Amino acid sequence: EIYQCDWSSDVCSSDLKRSPEEVVEMLNEYFGVMVKIINQHGGVVDKFIGDAIMAVWGAPRSSTDDAQKAVQACLEMRKALEGLNETRIARGQPAINIGMGLHAGKAISGTIGSDERMEYTVIGNTVNTASRIEASTKAFGADLLVTDTVIDQVGESFKVELAGAAEVKGRSEAIKMYKVRGYRAADGNYVDVSTPYSDYEAEAADKVKVQKPA
């Protein structure tokens, strides 16, 4: 099983008037915070795609709690973003919003490329679907969405609620997506993990069509 989480942010779109040097400095600060959390929770950063991070759990090595670690990393990143935004606002800089999409499934992992350049990565439908889940965060106005394949693995370890279903490019059937609101503590009670950036106004998203409730 591959547990993939794709992150994107509005850092570039919100800083179009800034110089290239300022944008690069901002992205490096943002990546520095988020990559540290991914590594601490057993994830592997596959690549950076513009202002997005692609990370995987379960490859090249897997464990029985990959799904738990992946979701917990997302919640930690949610909290870390609030701290980063407090620093940015104190500097007179705009806050950053992010969207995280987490999906689980089979994928091919390995080194691909040419004789001149090789890199480790994961490919397959699971990877593509995770990217579509991330894109759906804008359509649902949520910073984190996970699929039922992830929910099946984590059981009741996290507090979740159904966000809805959406038709995404590359999938014939609509995908149910869930918001993660918190985690179950050792005493059995749920602990809410929310910030001012957890929810925001939904907007149209490319390649995503939200299904209206029946």
CSV table of C-alpha atoms in Angstrom, one decimal:
chain,number,residue,atom,x,y,z
A,1,GLU,CA,0.0,0.0,0.0
A,2,ILE,CA,1.2,3.5,-0.9
A,3,TYR,CA,-0.1,6.4,1.2
A,4,GLN,CA,0.4,9.5,-0.8
A,5,CYS,CA,-0.2,13.0,0.3
A,6,ASP,CA,0.0,16.0,-2.1
A,7,TRP,CA,0.3,19.5,-0.8
A,8,SER,CA,-0.2,22.7,-2.7
A,9,SER,CA,-0.4,26.2,-1.5
A,10,ASP,CA,-1.5,29.7,-2.6
A,11,VAL,CA,1.9,31.1,-1.9
A,12,CYS,CA,2.7,31.9,-5.5
A,13,SER,CA,-0.7,33.3,-6.4
A,14,SER,CA,-0.7,35.5,-3.4
A,15,ASP,CA,2.7,36.9,-4.1
A,16,LEU,CA,2.6,37.7,-7.8
A,17,LYS,CA,3.8,41.3,-7.1
A,18,ARG,CA,6.9,40.1,-5.2
A,19,SER,CA,10.3,39.7,-6.7
A,20,PRO,CA,11.6,36.2,-7.7
A,21,GLU,CA,14.0,36.3,-4.8
A,22,GLU,CA,11.3,37.0,-2.3
A,23,VAL,CA,9.2,34.1,-3.7
A,24,VAL,CA,12.1,31.7,-3.5
A,25,GLU,CA,12.9,32.8,0.1
A,26,MET,CA,9.3,32.3,1.0
A,27,LEU,CA,9.0,28.8,-0.5
A,28,ASN,CA,12.3,27.7,1.1
A,29,GLU,CA,10.9,28.7,4.5
A,30,TYR,CA,7.6,27.0,3.9
A,31,PHE,CA,9.3,23.8,2.5
A,32,GLY,CA,11.7,23.8,5.5
A,33,VAL,CA,8.9,23.7,8.0
A,34,MET,CA,6.8,21.1,6.1
A,35,VAL,CA,9.5,18.7,5.0
A,36,LYS,CA,10.8,18.4,8.6
A,37,ILE,CA,7.3,17.2,9.7
A,38,ILE,CA,7.1,14.7,6.9
A,39,ASN,CA,10.4,13.2,7.8
A,40,GLN,CA,9.6,13.1,11.5
A,41,HIS,CA,6.5,11.0,10.7
A,42,GLY,CA,8.2,8.5,8.4
A,43,GLY,CA,7.2,10.0,5.1
A,44,VAL,CA,9.4,10.4,2.0
A,45,VAL,CA,9.4,13.6,0.0
A,46,ASP,CA,9.2,12.4,-3.6
A,47,LYS,CA,9.5,15.8,-5.3
A,48,PHE,CA,8.6,19.5,-5.3
A,49,ILE,CA,6.3,20.6,-8.0
A,50,GLY,CA,6.3,24.4,-8.1
A,51,ASP,CA,4.9,25.4,-4.7
A,52,ALA,CA,3.7,21.8,-4.0
A,53,ILE,CA,5.2,18.9,-2.1
A,54,MET,CA,4.6,15.3,-3.1
A,55,ALA,CA,5.2,12.9,-0.2
A,56,VAL,CA,4.6,9.1,0.2
A,57,TRP,CA,4.4,6.6,3.0
A,58,GLY,CA,4.9,2.9,2.5
A,59,ALA,CA,7.7,3.2,0.0
A,60,PRO,CA,10.4,2.3,-0.3
A,61,ARG,CA,9.8,0.6,3.1
A,62,SER,CA,6.4,-0.1,4.6
A,63,SER,CA,5.1,-0.5,8.2
A,64,THR,CA,1.8,-1.4,9.7
A,65,ASP,CA,1.1,2.2,10.8
A,66,ASP,CA,1.9,4.1,7.6
A,67,ALA,CA,-1.7,5.4,7.3
A,68,GLN,CA,-1.6,6.7,10.9
A,69,LYS,CA,1.7,8.4,10.4
A,70,ALA,CA,0.5,10.1,7.1
A,71,VAL,CA,-2.7,11.5,8.7
A,72,GLN,CA,-0.9,12.6,11.8
A,73,ALA,CA,1.7,14.4,9.6
A,74,CYS,CA,-1.1,16.3,7.9
A,75,LEU,CA,-2.5,17.4,11.2
A,76,GLU,CA,1.0,18.5,12.4
A,77,MET,CA,1.4,20.5,9.1
A,78,ARG,CA,-1.9,22.2,9.8
A,79,LYS,CA,-0.7,23.4,13.2
A,80,ALA,CA,2.7,24.3,11.8
A,81,LEU,CA,1.1,26.5,9.1
A,82,GLU,CA,-0.7,28.5,11.8
A,83,GLY,CA,2.7,29.2,13.4
A,84,LEU,CA,4.3,30.1,10.1
A,85,ASN,CA,1.5,32.4,9.2
A,86,GLU,CA,1.8,34.2,12.6
A,87,THR,CA,5.4,34.9,11.7
A,88,ARG,CA,4.5,36.1,8.2
A,89,ILE,CA,1.8,38.4,9.4
A,90,ALA,CA,4.1,39.9,12.1
A,91,ARG,CA,6.5,40.7,9.2
A,92,GLY,CA,3.7,42.4,7.2
A,93,GLN,CA,3.5,39.4,4.8
A,94,PRO,CA,0.2,37.7,3.7
A,95,ALA,CA,-0.8,34.4,5.2
A,96,ILE,CA,-0.6,31.2,3.3
A,97,ASN,CA,-3.4,28.7,2.6
A,98,ILE,CA,-2.6,25.1,1.7
A,99,GLY,CA,-4.6,22.1,0.5
A,100,MET,CA,-3.6,18.6,1.4
A,101,GLY,CA,-4.9,15.4,-0.3
A,102,LEU,CA,-4.3,11.9,1.1
A,103,HIS,CA,-5.1,8.7,-0.7
A,104,ALA,CA,-4.0,5.1,-0.3
A,105,GLY,CA,-3.6,2.3,-2.9
A,106,LYS,CA,-1.2,0.3,-5.0
A,107,ALA,CA,1.5,2.0,-7.0
A,108,ILE,CA,4.8,1.3,-8.7
A,109,SER,CA,7.9,2.6,-6.9
A,110,GLY,CA,11.4,2.6,-8.2
A,111,THR,CA,14.1,4.5,-10.0
A,112,ILE,CA,13.2,5.8,-13.4
A,113,GLY,CA,14.9,8.1,-16.0
A,114,SER,CA,17.7,7.8,-18.4
A,115,ASP,CA,21.4,7.0,-18.4
A,116,GLU,CA,22.0,10.7,-17.9
A,117,ARG,CA,19.6,11.2,-15.0
A,118,MET,CA,17.7,8.9,-12.7
A,119,GLU,CA,15.4,9.6,-9.8
A,120,TYR,CA,13.3,7.6,-7.3
A,121,THR,CA,9.5,8.1,-7.6
A,122,VAL,CA,6.1,6.4,-7.5
A,123,ILE,CA,3.7,6.2,-10.4
A,124,GLY,CA,0.3,4.9,-11.1
A,125,ASN,CA,-3.4,5.6,-10.7
A,126,THR,CA,-3.1,6.0,-6.9
A,127,VAL,CA,-0.6,8.9,-7.5
A,128,ASN,CA,-3.0,10.6,-10.0
A,129,THR,CA,-5.9,10.2,-7.7
A,130,ALA,CA,-4.0,11.7,-4.7
A,131,SER,CA,-3.3,14.7,-6.9
A,132,ARG,CA,-7.0,15.0,-7.7
A,133,ILE,CA,-7.9,14.8,-4.0
A,134,GLU,CA,-5.6,17.7,-3.3
A,135,ALA,CA,-7.1,19.7,-6.1
A,136,SER,CA,-10.5,19.1,-4.5
A,137,THR,CA,-9.6,20.9,-1.3
A,138,LYS,CA,-10.4,24.2,-3.0
A,139,ALA,CA,-13.8,22.9,-4.2
A,140,PHE,CA,-14.7,21.9,-0.6
A,141,GLY,CA,-13.0,24.8,1.2
A,142,ALA,CA,-10.9,22.5,3.3
A,143,ASP,CA,-7.2,22.3,4.0
A,144,LEU,CA,-7.2,18.5,4.2
A,145,LEU,CA,-9.2,15.8,2.5
A,146,VAL,CA,-8.7,12.0,2.7
A,147,THR,CA,-10.4,9.1,0.9
A,148,ASP,CA,-12.3,6.2,2.3
A,149,THR,CA,-9.3,4.0,1.5
A,150,VAL,CA,-7.4,5.9,4.2
A,151,ILE,CA,-10.3,5.9,6.6
A,152,ASP,CA,-10.4,2.1,6.3
A,153,GLN,CA,-6.8,1.9,7.5
A,154,VAL,CA,-6.9,4.3,10.4
A,155,GLY,CA,-10.3,3.1,11.8
A,156,GLU,CA,-11.5,5.4,14.6
A,157,SER,CA,-8.1,6.9,15.4
A,158,PHE,CA,-9.1,10.3,13.9
A,159,LYS,CA,-12.2,12.5,14.1
A,160,VAL,CA,-13.5,12.8,10.5
A,161,GLU,CA,-16.6,14.0,8.8
A,162,LEU,CA,-17.9,13.5,5.2
A,163,ALA,CA,-17.1,16.5,3.1
A,164,GLY,CA,-19.0,15.1,0.1
A,165,ALA,CA,-18.3,13.4,-3.2
A,166,ALA,CA,-16.7,14.7,-6.4
A,167,GLU,CA,-16.1,13.6,-9.9
A,168,VAL,CA,-12.5,14.0,-10.8
A,169,LYS,CA,-10.6,13.5,-14.1
A,170,GLY,CA,-9.4,10.0,-14.6
A,171,ARG,CA,-12.0,8.3,-12.4
A,172,SER,CA,-15.3,6.9,-13.7
A,173,GLU,CA,-17.0,7.1,-10.4
A,174,ALA,CA,-17.3,9.9,-7.9
A,175,ILE,CA,-14.9,9.8,-4.9
A,176,LYS,CA,-16.1,10.3,-1.3
A,177,MET,CA,-13.8,12.7,0.6
A,178,TYR,CA,-13.5,13.3,4.3
A,179,LYS,CA,-12.4,16.2,6.4
A,180,VAL,CA,-10.1,15.3,9.4
A,181,ARG,CA,-11.0,17.3,12.4
A,182,GLY,CA,-8.8,15.8,15.1
A,183,TYR,CA,-7.3,12.6,16.6
A,184,ARG,CA,-8.2,10.1,19.4
A,185,ALA,CA,-6.1,10.6,22.5
A,186,ALA,CA,-4.8,7.9,24.7
A,187,ASP,CA,-7.8,8.3,27.1
A,188,GLY,CA,-10.2,7.6,24.2
A,189,ASN,CA,-11.4,11.2,23.8
A,190,TYR,CA,-11.1,13.1,20.5
A,191,VAL,CA,-8.8,16.1,20.4
A,192,ASP,CA,-9.8,18.8,17.9
A,193,VAL,CA,-7.1,20.2,15.7
A,194,SER,CA,-8.3,23.3,14.0
A,195,THR,CA,-6.8,26.6,13.0
A,196,PRO,CA,-8.1,29.8,11.3
A,197,TYR,CA,-6.8,28.2,8.0
A,198,SER,CA,-8.5,24.8,8.3
A,199,ASP,CA,-11.6,25.9,6.4
A,200,TYR,CA,-12.2,28.7,3.9
A,201,GLU,CA,-14.6,29.7,1.2
A,202,ALA,CA,-15.0,27.0,-1.4
A,203,GLU,CA,-14.2,27.9,-5.0
A,204,ALA,CA,-14.2,26.3,-8.4
A,205,ALA,CA,-11.3,23.8,-9.0
A,206,ASP,CA,-9.9,22.5,-12.3
A,207,LYS,CA,-10.8,18.9,-13.1
A,208,VAL,CA,-13.1,18.6,-10.1
A,209,LYS,CA,-16.9,18.6,-10.1
A,210,VAL,CA,-18.5,18.4,-6.7
A,211,GLN,CA,-21.7,16.3,-6.6
A,212,LYS,CA,-24.7,18.1,-5.1
A,213,PRO,CA,-26.4,16.3,-2.2
A,214,ALA,CA,-29.5,14.2,-3.2
